[in-house]
Coordinates of C-alpha atoms and ligand atoms in Angstrom, one line a residue:
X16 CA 26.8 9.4 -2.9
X17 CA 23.0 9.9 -2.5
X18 CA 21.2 7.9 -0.5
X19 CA 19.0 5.0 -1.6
X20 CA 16.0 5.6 0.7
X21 CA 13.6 2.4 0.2
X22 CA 10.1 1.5 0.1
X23 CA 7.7 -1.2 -0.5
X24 CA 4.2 -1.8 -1.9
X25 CA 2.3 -4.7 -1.0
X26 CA -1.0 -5.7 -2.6
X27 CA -3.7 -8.0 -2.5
X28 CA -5.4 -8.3 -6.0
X29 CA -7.6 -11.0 -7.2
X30 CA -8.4 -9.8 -10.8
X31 CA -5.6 -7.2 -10.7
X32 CA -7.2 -4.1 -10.2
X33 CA -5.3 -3.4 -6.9
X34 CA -2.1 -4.4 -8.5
X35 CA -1.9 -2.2 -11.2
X36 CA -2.5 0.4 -8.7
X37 CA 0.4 -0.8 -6.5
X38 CA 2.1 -0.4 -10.1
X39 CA 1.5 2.8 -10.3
X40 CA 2.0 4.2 -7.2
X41 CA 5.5 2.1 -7.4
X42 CA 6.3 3.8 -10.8
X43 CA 5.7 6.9 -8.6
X44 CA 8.3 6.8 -5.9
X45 CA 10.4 5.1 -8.3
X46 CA 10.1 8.2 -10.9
X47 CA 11.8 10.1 -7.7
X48 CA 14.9 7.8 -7.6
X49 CA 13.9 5.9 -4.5
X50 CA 14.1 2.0 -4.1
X51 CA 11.0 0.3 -4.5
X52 CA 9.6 -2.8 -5.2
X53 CA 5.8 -3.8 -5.6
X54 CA 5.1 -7.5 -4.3
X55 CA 1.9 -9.1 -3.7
X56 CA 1.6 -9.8 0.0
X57 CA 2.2 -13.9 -0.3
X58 CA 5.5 -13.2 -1.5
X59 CA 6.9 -10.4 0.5
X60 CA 9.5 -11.2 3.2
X61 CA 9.4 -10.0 6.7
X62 CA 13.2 -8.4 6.3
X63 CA 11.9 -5.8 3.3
X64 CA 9.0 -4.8 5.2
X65 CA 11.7 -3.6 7.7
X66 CA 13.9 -2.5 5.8
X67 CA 11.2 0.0 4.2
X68 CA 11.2 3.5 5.7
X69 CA 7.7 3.5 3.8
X70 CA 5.3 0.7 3.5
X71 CA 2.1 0.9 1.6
X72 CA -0.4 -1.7 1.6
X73 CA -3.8 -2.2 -0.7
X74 CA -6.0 -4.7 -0.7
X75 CA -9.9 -5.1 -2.7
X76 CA -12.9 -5.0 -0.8
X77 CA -14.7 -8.4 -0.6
X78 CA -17.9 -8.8 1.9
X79 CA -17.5 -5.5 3.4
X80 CA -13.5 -6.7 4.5
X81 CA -10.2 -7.7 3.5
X82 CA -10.3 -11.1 2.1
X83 CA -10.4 -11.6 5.6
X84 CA -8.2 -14.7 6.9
X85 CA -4.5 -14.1 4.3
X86 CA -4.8 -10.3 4.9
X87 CA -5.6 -10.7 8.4
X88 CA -3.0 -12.7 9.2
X89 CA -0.6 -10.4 6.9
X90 CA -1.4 -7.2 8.5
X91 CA -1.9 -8.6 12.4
X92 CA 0.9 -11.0 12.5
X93 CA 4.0 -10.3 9.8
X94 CA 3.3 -6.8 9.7
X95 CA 3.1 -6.1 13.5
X96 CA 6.2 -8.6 13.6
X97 CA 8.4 -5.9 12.1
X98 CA 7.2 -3.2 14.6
X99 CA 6.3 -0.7 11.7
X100 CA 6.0 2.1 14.2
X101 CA 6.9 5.6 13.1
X102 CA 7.5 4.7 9.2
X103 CA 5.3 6.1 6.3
X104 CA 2.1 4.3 5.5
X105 CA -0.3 4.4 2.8
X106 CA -3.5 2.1 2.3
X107 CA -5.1 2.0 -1.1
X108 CA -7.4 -0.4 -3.5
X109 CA -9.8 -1.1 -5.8
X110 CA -13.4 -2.0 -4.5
X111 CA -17.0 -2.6 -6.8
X112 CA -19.6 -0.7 -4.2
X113 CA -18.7 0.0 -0.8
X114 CA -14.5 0.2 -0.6
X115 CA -14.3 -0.6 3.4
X116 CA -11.1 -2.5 3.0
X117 CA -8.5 0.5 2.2
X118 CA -9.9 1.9 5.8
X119 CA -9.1 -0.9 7.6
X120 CA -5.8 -1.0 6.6
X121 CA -5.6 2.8 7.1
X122 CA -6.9 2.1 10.7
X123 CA -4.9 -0.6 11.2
X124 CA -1.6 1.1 10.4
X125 CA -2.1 4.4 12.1
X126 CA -3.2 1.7 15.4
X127 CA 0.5 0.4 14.8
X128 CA 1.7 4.1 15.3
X129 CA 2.4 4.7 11.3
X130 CA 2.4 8.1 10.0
X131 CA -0.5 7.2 7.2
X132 CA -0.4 9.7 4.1
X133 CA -3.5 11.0 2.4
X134 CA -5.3 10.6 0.8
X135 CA -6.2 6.4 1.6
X136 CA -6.6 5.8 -2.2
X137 CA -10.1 3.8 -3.2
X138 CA -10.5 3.2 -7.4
X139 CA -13.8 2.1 -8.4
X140 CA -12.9 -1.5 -10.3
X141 CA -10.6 -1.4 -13.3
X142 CA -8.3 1.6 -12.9
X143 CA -8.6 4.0 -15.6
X144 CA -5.6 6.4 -17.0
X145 CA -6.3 8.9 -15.2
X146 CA -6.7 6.6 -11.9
X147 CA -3.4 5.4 -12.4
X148 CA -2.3 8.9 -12.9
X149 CA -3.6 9.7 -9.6
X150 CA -2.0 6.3 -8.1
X151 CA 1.5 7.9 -9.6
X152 CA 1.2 10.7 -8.0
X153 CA 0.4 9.6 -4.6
X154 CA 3.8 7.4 -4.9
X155 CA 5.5 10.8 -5.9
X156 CA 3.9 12.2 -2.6
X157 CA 5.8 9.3 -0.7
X158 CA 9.1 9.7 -2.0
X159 CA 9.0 13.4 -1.0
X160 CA 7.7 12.4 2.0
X161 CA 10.7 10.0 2.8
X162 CA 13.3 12.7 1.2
X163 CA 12.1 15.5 3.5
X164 CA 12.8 13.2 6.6
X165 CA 16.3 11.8 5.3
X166 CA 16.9 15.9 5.5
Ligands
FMN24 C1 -17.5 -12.2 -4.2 C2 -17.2 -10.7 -4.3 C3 -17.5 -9.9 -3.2 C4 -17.3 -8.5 -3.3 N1 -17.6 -7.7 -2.2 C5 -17.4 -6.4 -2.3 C6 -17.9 -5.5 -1.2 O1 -18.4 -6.0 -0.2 N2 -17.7 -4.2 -1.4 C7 -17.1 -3.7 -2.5 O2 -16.9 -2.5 -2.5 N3 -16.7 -4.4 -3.5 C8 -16.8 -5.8 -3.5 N4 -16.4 -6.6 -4.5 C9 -15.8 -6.0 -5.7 C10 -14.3 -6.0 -5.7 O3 -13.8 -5.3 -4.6 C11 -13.9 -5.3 -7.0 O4 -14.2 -6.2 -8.1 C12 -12.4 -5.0 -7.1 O5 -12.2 -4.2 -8.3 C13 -11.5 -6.2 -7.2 O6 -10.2 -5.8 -7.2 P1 -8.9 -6.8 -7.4 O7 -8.8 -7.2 -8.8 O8 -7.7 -6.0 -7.0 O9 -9.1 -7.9 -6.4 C14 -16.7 -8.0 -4.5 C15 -16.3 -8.8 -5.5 C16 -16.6 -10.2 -5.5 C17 -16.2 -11.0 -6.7

């Protein structure tokens, strides 16, 4: 009986750029067999986020930030909530010039004492194929990540 190791990927997207890379990098850990589940961060619940031995969160850049107050709120409240200390984290998304956003998140997550994978992923606007490709990839990264430590 193998075990179902789980993860989540939460994004903020306003056009969808960040979500299909939260896509992707799902179709990633998910092409490894693990339990995953992408989920924009208005709809995730506070009980998956702790049940996920890896959480990755993206998020666009907009003025130089998060869309500051929802994502704030996400990552300093429900996120700390569930003590995310010591799981996998990965921080990714799409920006137009200057990309801060997937830094914060990076910051904020490694401040919670998560073990954040590299790279932090930033796509310039509308992910192309080979983008995606590279979002895949990264969520192949996780679920090897998670396997090696279920070892
Ligand atoms: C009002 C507005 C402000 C923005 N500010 C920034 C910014 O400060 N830095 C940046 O890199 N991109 C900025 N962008 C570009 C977005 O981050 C970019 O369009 C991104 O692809 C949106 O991804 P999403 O569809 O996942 O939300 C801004 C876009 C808008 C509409």
């Amino acid at each position: 009986m193998g075990i179902r190791l789980k993860a989540i990927v939460v994004y903020l997207s306003t056009s969808g750029n960040t979500k299909a890379m939260a896509e992707a990098i799902a179709s990633g850990i998910e092409s490894r067999n693990v339990d995953v589940k992408a989920v924009s961060f208005y709809d995730v619940k506070p009980e998956e986020l702790n049940e996920a031995e890896a959480i990755a969160i993206g998020a666009s850049t907009f003025d130089h930030e998060m869309l500051s107050l929802p994502m704030d709120k996400f990552m300093n409240e429900t996120l700390v909530s569930v003590n995310p200390k010591g799981k996998i984290g990965v921080a990714f998304g799409s920006y137009g010039w200057s990309g801060e956003t997937p830094i914060l998140i990076a910051e904020k997550m490694r401040d919670m004492g998560m073990a954040v994978l590299d790279p932090v992923l930033r796509i310039l606007d509308k992910p192309t194929d080979k983008d995606l490709q590279e979002c895949k990839r990264l969520g192949v990264d996780v679920a090897e990540k998670l396997k090696h430590r279920s070892e």
